[in-house]
Coordinates of C-alpha atoms in Angstrom, one line a residue:
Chain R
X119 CA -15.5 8.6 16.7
X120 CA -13.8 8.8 13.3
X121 CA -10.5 7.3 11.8
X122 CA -8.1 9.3 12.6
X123 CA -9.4 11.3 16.2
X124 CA -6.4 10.7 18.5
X125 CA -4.9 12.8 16.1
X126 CA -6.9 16.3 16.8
X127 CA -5.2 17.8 19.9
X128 CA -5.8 20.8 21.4
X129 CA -4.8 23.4 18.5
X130 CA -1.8 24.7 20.5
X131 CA 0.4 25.1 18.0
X132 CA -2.0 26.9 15.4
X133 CA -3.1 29.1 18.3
X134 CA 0.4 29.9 18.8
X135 CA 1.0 31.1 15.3
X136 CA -2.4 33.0 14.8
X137 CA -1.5 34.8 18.5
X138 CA 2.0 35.4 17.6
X139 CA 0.8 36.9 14.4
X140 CA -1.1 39.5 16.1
X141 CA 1.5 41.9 17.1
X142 CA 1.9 43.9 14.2
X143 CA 0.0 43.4 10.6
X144 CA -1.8 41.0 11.4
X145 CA -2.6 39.1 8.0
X146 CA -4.7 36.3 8.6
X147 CA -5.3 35.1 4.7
X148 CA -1.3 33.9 5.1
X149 CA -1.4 33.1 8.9
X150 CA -4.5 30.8 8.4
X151 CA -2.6 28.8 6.4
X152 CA 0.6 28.6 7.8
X153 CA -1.3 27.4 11.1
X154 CA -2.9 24.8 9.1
X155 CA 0.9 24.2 8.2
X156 CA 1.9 23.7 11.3
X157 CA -0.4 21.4 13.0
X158 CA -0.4 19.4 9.8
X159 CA 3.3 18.7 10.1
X160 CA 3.2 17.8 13.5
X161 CA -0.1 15.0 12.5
X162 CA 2.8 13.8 10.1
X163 CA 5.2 13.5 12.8
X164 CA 3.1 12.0 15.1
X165 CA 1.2 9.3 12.6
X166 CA 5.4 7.9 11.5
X167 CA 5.7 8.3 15.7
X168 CA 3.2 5.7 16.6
X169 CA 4.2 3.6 13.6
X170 CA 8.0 3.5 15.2
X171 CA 6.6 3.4 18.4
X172 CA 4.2 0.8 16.9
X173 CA 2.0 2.2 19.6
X174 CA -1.8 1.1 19.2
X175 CA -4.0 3.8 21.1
X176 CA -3.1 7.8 21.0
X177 CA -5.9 9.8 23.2
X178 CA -7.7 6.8 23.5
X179 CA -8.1 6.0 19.7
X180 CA -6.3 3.4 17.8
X181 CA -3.4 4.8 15.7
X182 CA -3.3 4.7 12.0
X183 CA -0.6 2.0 12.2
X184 CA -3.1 -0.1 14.4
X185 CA -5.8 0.5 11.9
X186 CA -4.0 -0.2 8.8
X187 CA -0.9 -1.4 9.6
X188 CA 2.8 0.5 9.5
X189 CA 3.0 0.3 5.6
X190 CA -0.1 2.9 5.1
X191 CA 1.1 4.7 8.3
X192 CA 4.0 5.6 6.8
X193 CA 2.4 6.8 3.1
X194 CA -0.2 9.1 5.2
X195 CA 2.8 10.6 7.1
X196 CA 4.2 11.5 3.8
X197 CA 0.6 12.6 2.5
X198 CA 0.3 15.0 5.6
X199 CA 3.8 16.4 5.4
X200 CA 3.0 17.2 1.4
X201 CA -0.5 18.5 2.9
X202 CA 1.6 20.8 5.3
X203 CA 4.2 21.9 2.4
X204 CA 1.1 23.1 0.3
X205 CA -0.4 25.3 2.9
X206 CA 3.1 26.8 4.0
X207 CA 3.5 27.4 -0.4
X208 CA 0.1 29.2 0.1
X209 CA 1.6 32.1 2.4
X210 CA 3.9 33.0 -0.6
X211 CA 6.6 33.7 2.4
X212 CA 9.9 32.5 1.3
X213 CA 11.4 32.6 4.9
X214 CA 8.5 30.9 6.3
X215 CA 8.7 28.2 3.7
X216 CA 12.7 27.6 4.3
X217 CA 11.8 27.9 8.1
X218 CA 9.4 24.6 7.7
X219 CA 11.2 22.7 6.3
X220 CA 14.7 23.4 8.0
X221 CA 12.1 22.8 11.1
X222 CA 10.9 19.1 9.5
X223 CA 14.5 18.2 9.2
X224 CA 15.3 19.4 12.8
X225 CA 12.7 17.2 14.3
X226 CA 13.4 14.3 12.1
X227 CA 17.2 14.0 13.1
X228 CA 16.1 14.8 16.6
X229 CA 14.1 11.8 16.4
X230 CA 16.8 9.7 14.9
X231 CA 18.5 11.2 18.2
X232 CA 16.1 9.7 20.2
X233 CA 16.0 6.1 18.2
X234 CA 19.4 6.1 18.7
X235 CA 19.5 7.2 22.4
X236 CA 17.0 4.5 23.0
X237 CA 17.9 2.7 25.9
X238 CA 20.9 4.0 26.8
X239 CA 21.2 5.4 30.5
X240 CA 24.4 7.9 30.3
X241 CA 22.3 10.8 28.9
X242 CA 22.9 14.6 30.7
X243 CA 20.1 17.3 31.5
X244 CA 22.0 19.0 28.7
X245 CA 21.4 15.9 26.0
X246 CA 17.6 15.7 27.5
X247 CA 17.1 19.5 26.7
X248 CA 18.2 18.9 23.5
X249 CA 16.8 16.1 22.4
X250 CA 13.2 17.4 23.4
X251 CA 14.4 21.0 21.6
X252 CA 14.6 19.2 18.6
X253 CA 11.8 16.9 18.5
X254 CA 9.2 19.2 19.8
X255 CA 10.3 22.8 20.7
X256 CA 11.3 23.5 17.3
X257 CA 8.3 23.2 16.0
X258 CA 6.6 25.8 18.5
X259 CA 9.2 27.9 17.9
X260 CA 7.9 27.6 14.1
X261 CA 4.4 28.4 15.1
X262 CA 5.5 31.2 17.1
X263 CA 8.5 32.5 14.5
X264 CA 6.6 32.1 11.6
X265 CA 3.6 34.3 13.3
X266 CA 5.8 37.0 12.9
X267 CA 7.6 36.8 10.3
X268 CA 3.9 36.8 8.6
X269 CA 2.9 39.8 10.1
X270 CA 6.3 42.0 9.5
X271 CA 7.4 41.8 12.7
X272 CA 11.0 43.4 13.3
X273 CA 13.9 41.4 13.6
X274 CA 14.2 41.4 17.6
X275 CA 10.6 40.8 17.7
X276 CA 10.9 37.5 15.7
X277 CA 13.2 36.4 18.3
X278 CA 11.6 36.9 20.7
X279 CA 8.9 34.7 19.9
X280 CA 11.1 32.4 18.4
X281 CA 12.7 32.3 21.9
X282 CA 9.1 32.1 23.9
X283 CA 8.1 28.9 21.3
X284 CA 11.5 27.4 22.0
X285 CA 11.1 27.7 25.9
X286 CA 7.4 26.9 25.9
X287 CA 7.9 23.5 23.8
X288 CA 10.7 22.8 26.1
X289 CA 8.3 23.0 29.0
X290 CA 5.4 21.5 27.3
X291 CA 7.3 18.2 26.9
X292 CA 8.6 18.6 30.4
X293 CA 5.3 18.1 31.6
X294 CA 4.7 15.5 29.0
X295 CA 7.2 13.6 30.2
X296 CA 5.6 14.2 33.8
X297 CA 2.3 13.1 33.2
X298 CA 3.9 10.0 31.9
X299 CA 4.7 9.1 35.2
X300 CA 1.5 10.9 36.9
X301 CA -1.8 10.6 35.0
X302 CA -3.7 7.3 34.1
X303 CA -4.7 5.8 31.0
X304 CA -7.8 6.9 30.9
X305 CA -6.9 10.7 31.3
X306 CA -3.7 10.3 29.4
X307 CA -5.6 8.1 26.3
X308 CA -2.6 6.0 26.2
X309 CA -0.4 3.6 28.7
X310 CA 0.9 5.0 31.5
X311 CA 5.1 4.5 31.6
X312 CA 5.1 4.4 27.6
X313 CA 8.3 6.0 27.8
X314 CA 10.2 4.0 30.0
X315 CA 8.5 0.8 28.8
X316 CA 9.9 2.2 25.2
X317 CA 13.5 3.1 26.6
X318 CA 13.3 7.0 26.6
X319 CA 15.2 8.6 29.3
X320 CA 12.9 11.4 30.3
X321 CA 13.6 13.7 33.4
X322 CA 11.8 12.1 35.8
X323 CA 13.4 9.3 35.2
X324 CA 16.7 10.5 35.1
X325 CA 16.2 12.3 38.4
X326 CA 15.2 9.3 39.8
X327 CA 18.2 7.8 38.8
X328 CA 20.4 10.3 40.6
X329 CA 18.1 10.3 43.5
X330 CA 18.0 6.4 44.2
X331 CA 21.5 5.0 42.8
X332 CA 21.3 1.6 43.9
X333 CA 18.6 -1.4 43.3
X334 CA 16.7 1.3 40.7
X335 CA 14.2 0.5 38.2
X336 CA 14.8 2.5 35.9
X337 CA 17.9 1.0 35.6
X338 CA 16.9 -2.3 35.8
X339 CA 14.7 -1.6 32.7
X340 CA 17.4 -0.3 30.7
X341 CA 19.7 -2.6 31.8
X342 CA 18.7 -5.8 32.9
X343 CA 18.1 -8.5 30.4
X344 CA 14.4 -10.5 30.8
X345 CA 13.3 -8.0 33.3
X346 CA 9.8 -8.1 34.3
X347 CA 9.2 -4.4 33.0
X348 CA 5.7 -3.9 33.6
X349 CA 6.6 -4.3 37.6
X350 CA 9.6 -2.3 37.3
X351 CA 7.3 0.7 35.7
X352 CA 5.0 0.5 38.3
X353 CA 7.9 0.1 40.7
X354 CA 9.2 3.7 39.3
X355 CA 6.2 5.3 39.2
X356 CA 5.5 4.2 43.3
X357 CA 8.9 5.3 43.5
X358 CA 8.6 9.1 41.5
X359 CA 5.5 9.8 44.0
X360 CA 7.1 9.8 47.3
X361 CA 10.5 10.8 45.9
X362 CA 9.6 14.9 45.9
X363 CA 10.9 14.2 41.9
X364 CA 7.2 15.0 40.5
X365 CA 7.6 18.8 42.0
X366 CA 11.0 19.5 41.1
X367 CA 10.2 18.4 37.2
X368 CA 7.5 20.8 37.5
X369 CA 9.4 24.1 39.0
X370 CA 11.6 23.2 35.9
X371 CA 9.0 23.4 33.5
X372 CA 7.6 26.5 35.3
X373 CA 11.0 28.3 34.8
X374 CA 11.0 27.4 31.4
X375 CA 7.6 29.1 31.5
X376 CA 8.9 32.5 32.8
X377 CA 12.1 32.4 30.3
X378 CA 9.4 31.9 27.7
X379 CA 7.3 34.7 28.9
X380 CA 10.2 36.9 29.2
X381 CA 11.1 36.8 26.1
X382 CA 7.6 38.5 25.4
X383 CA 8.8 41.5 27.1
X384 CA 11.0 42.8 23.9
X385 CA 7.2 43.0 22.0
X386 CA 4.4 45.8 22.4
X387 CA 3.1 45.7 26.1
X388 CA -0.6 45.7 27.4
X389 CA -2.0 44.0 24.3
X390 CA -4.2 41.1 24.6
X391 CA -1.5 38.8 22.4
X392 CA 0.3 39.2 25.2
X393 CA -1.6 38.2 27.8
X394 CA -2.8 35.3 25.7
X395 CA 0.4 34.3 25.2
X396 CA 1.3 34.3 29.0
X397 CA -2.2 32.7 29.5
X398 CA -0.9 29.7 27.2
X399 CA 2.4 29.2 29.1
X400 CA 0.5 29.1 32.4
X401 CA -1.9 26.2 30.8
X402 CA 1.0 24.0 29.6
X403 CA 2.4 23.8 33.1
X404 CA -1.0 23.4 34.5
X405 CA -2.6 20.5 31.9
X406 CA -3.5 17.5 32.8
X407 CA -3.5 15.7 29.1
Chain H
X246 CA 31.1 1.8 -1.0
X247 CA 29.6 3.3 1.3
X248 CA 26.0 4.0 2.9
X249 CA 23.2 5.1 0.9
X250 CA 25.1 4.4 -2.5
X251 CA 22.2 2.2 -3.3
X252 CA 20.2 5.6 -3.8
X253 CA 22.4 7.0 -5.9
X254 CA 20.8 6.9 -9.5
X255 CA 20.8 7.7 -13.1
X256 CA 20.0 11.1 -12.2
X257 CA 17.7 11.8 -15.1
X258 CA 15.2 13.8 -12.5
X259 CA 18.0 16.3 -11.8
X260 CA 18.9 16.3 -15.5
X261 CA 15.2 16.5 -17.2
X262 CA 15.2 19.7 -14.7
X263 CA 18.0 21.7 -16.0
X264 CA 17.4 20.8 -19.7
X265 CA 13.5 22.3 -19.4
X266 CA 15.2 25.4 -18.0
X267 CA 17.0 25.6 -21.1
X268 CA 14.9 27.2 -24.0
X269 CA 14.0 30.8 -22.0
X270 CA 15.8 32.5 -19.2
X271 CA 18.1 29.3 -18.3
X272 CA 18.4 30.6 -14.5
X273 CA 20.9 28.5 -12.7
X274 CA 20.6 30.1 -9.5
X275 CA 17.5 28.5 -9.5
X276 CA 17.5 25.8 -11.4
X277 CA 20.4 24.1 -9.3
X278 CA 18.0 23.8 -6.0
X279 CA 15.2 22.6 -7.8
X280 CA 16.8 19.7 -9.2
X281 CA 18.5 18.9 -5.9
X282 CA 15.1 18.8 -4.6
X283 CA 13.7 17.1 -7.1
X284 CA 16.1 14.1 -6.5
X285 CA 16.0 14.1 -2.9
X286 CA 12.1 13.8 -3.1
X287 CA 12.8 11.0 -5.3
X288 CA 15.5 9.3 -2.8
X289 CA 13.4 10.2 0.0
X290 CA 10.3 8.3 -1.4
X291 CA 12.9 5.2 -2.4
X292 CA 13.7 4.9 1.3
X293 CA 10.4 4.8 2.1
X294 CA 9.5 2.1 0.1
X295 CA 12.2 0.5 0.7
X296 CA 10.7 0.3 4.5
X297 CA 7.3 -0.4 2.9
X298 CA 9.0 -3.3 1.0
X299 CA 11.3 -4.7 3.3
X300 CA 13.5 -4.9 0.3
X301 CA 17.1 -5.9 1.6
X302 CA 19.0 -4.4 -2.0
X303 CA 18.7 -1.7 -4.2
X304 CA 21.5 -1.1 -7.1
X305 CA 23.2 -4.0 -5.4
X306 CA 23.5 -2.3 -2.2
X307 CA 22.0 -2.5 1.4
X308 CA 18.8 -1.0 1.7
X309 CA 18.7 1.6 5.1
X310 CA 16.5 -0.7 6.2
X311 CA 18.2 -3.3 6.1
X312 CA 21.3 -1.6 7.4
X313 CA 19.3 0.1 10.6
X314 CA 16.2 -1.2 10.9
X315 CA 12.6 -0.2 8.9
X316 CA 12.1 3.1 12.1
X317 CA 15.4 4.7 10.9
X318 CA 14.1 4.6 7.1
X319 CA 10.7 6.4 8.7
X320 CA 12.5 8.9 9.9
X321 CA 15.7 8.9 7.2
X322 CA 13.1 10.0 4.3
X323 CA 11.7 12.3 6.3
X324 CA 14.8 13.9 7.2
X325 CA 15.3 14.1 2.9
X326 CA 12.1 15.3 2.5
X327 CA 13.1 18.3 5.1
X328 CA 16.1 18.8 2.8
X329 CA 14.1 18.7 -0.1
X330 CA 11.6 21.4 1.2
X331 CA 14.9 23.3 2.0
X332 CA 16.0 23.4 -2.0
X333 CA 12.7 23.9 -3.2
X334 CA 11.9 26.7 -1.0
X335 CA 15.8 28.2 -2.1
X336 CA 14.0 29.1 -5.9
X337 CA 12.0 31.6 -3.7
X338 CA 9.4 30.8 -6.2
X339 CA 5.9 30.2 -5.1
X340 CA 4.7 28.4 -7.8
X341 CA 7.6 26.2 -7.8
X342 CA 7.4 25.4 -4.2
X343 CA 3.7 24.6 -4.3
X344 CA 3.9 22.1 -7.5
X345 CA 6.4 20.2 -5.0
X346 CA 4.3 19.4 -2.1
X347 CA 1.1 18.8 -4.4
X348 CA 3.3 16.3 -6.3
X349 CA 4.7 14.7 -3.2
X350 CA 0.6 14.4 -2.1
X351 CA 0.0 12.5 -5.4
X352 CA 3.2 10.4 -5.3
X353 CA 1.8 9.3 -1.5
X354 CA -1.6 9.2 -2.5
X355 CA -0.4 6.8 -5.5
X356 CA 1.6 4.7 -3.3
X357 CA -1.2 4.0 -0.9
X358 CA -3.6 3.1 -4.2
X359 CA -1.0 0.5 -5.0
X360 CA -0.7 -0.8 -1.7
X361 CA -4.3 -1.0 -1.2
X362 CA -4.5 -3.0 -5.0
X363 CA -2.1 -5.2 -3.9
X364 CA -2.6 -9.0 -5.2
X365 CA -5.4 -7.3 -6.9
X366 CA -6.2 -9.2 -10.1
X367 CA -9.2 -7.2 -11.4
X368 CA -7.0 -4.4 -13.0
X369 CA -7.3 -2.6 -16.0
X370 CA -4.7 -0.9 -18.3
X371 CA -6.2 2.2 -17.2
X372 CA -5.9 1.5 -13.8
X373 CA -2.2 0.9 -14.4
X374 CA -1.5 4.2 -16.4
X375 CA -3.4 6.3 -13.4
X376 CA -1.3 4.3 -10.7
X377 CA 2.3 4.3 -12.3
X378 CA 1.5 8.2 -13.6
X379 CA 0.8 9.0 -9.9
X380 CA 3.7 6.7 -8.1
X381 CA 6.6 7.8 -11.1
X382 CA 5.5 10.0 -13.4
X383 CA 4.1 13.0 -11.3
X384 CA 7.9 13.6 -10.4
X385 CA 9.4 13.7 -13.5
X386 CA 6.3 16.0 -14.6
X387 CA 7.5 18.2 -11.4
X388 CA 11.2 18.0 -12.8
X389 CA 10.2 19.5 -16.1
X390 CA 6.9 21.5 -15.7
X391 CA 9.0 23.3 -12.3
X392 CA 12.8 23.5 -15.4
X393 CA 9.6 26.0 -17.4
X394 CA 8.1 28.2 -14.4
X395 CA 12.3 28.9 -13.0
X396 CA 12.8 29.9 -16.5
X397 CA 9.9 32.0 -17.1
X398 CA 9.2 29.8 -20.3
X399 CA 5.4 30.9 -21.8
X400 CA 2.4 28.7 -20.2
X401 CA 2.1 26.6 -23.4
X402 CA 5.6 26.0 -23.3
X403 CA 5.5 25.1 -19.8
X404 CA 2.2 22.9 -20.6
X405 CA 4.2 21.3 -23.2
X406 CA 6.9 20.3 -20.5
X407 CA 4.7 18.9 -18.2
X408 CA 3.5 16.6 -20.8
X409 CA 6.6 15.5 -21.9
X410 CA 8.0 14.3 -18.4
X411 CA 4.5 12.9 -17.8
X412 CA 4.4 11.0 -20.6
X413 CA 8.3 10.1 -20.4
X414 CA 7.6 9.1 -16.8
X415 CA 4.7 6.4 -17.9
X416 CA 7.4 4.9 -20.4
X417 CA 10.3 4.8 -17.9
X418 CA 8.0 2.8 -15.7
X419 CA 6.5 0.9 -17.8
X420 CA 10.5 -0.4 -18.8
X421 CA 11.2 -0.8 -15.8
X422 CA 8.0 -3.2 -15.2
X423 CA 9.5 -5.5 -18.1
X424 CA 13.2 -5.4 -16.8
X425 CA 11.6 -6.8 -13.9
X426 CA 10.8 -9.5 -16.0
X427 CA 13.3 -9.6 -18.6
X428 CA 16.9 -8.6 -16.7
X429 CA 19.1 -10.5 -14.4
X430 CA 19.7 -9.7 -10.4
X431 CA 23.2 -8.7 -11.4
X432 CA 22.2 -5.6 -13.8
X433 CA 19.1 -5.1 -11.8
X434 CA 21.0 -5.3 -8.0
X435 CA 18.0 -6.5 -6.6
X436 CA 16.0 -9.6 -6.9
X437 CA 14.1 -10.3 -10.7
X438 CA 10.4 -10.3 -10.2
X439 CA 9.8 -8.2 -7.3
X440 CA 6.6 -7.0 -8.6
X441 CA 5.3 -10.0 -9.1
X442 CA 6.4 -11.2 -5.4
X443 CA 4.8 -8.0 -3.7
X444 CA 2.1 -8.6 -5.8
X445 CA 2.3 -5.4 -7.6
X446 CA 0.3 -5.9 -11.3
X447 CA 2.2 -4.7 -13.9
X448 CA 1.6 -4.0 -17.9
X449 CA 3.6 -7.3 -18.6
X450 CA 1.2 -9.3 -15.8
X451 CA -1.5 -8.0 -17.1
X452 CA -0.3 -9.0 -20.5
X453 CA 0.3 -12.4 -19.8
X454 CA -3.2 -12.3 -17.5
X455 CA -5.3 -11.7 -20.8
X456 CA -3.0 -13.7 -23.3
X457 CA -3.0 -17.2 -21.4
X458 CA -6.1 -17.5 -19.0
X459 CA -5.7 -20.9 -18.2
X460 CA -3.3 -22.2 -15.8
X461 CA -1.4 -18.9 -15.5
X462 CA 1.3 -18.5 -12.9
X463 CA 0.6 -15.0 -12.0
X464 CA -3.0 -15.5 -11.5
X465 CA -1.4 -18.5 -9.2
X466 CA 0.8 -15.9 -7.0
X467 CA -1.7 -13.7 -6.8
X468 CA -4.9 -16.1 -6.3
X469 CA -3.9 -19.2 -4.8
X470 CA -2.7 -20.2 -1.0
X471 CA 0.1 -21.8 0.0
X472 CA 1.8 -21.6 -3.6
X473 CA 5.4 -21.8 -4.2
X474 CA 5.6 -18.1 -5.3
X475 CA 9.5 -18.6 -6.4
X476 CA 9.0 -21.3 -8.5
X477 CA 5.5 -19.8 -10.0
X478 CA 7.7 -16.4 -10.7
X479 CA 10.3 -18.2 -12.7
X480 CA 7.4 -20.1 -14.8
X481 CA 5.9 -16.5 -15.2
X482 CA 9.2 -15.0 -16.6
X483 CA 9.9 -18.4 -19.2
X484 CA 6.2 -17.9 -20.5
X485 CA 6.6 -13.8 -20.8
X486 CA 9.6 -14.3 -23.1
X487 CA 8.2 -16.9 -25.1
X488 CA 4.5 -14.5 -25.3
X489 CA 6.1 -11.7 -27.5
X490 CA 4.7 -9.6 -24.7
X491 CA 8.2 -8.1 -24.0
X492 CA 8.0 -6.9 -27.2
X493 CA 4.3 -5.6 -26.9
X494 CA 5.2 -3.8 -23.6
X495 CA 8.1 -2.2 -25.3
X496 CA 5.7 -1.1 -28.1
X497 CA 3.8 0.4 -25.6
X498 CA 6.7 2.3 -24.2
X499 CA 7.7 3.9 -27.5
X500 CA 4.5 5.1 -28.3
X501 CA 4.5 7.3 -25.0
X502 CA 8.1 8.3 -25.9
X503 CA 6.9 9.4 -29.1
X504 CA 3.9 10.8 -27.1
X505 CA 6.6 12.8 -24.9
X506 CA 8.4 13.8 -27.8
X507 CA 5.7 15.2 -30.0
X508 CA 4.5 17.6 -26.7
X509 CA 7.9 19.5 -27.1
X510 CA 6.8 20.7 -31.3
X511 CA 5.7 23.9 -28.5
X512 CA 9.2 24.2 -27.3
X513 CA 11.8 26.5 -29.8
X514 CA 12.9 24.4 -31.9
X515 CA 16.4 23.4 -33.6
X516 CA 18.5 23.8 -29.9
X517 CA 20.6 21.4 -28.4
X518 CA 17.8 21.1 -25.1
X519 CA 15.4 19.6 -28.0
X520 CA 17.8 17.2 -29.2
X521 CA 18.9 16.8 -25.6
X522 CA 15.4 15.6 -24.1
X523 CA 14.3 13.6 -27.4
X524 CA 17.7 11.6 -27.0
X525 CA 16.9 11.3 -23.1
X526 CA 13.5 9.5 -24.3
X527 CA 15.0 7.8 -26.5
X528 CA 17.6 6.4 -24.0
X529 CA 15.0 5.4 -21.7
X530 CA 13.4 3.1 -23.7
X531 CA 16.9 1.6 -24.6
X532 CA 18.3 1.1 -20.8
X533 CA 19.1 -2.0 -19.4
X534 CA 19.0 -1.2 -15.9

């Protein structure tokens, strides 16, 4: 292992742009690049993430912030995100390049949302969804968008993948947010409850909260002052299993799925894009990492 | 007063950028974004080293990270890089757009070398030039060098511009290394002898390094435990302005102003943007703060 491994995911987001971009012209000397764009921004993101988070492990590597400490973190965010605006420059696509960076400004005030939110417990489905639209489905819906606007898609055609990224990020944090609760450490590469234990109100959690008004721990994490919050996680997670909640996050992520997939339907039919593309939003609901 | 008014500068960037778009096909259209971006980049990397500093005042104002905490100045730059990338990528010029995110990659890149040379002793002038050209003067190269491609100036013209703000930028650093030394917290707004307390070697450190090698007090910040670095900072300024180093350092400036100044002979000669950028080298030698 290398400096700098929890950092390679699974290429979803470059896949996303590179399938997207296979619709109509498909031009792979500017789609290489803006893929490259793409999953270099969201390295950025996620490198200042873990320095905020001051998290230590990400997929069962320590974080640049662990290794070098927050200062560097920060400067090799800032590296990456000039990394990123170099390879979107290289597809010469003005609309692509405006896109990126409206997109890096989207995400970073959606994660000021977030800092801000932190620990507060009066947060809607409504202020959930659009938190996570900001701080991850936009840039899906960049990966996907951008795929055709590189390739000359029509107008309606643009939308409508900018419309299946949108939905598909929404349900890929969904079950983020899920596996939170669900998986291990050892699967998941980092603590289970991270986002409780941080103060993020994630669905599951705010299900729970409807679900179980009284004597929660949820609340009593976000609430209670020198609260023993490594027995309260564990107390909510005991608590999600048996609740049904783990079944109803995921027929919420699966309907985001299908919106995303219908959005497909305004492109050309019977291609293997498509299918691809339908193949991906089955995966994300399906993961287990 | 309100937030942020600490960031709010001199505006040379902005200003070096319209003036190079001066002497060909002065396109304001154009020009406008770029030098919005070009001082956005600049406040965006201020509020990251801010964060990187944990300095509490800048122009005699709160720091962001002093008003909301070092994770909100993460995420505040990143959110003025965004709007950075937004103005660049409004010149709809490639070229343009790609000199930006290479220049922010050096600028990153040169912050991490200084962090890593931190209360580093063993550097030469050289080593300075290389650091404060990547940290300062790669921007105000990007400011001018981007004023000649938005103006369709001739490549030798636009070689010439580069030059100049590269070699202007080295000498508005290296001023502000001796105000450092040689101003007073009120004209500064922030603390005299930062550098020397981050441990940041500068051209009038080194200086005094190689002019008195016994008993020298920045050799004692930078070299010895437990030493009373406020104390040893004040004897460091008393022996700088008694060395005739000031003078020395200011020597040194000049010569790159004159260096700056002899790269626009390219330039059409006899207009007011000549006079203009000559008198803006001239002016930063001559600043007090």
């Amino acid at each position: 292992a290398s400096v700098g491994d929890g950092y390679i995911g699974k290429g979803i987001r470059p896949a996303l742009t590179l399938l997207s971009g296979k619709f109509y012209n498909y031009d792979f000397e500017k789609l290489l690049p803006m893929a490259c764009s793409v999953e270099l921004m969201h390295t950025a993101t996620l490198v200042h993430d873990d320095a905020i988070d001051k998290s230590s492990v990400r997929r069962g590597h320590a974080t640049i912030n662990k290794l070098f400490g927050s200062d560097v973190a920060i400067l090799m965010g800032d590296y990456l995100f000039s990394r990123a605006g170099e390879f979107v420059a290289d597809t010469k696509n003005p609309r692509a390049i405006k896109l990126f960076s409206h997109t890096l400004g989207i995400i970073s005030s959606g994660e000021i949302n977030q800092y801000l939110s932190q620990f507060n417990i009066d947060q809607t489905f409504e202020d959930y969804v659009q938190r996570i639209s900001g701080k991850t489905a936009s840039l899906f819906a960049l990966a996907t968008e951008t795929g055709g606007i590189l390739s000359g898609a029509p107008e309606p055609a643009i939308d409508g993948l900018r419309e299946y990224g949108m939905k598909m990020g929404i349900a890929f944090q969904i079950v983020d947010d899920i596996l939170d609760f669900t998986s291990d450490q050892a699967t998941l590469g980092k603590p289970v409850g991270s986002d409780l234990s941080q103060g993020t109100l994630t669905l599951p959690s705010m299900l729970l909260l409807k679900k179980y008004p009284d004597n929660n721990p949820v609340r009593a994490i976000f609430e209670e002052k020198g609260v023993n919050k490594p027995e309260k996680i564990k107390e909510a997670i005991v608590l999600l299993r048996q609740s049904g909640i783990v079944d109803e996050c995921y027929r919420i992520a699966h309907d985001y799925c299908d919106r995303a997939c219908a959005a497909l339907d305004v492109l050309p039919s019977g291609s293997t894009s498509q299918e691809a593309l339908r193949g991906l939003a089955a995966f994300v609901t399906a993961r287990k990492d």
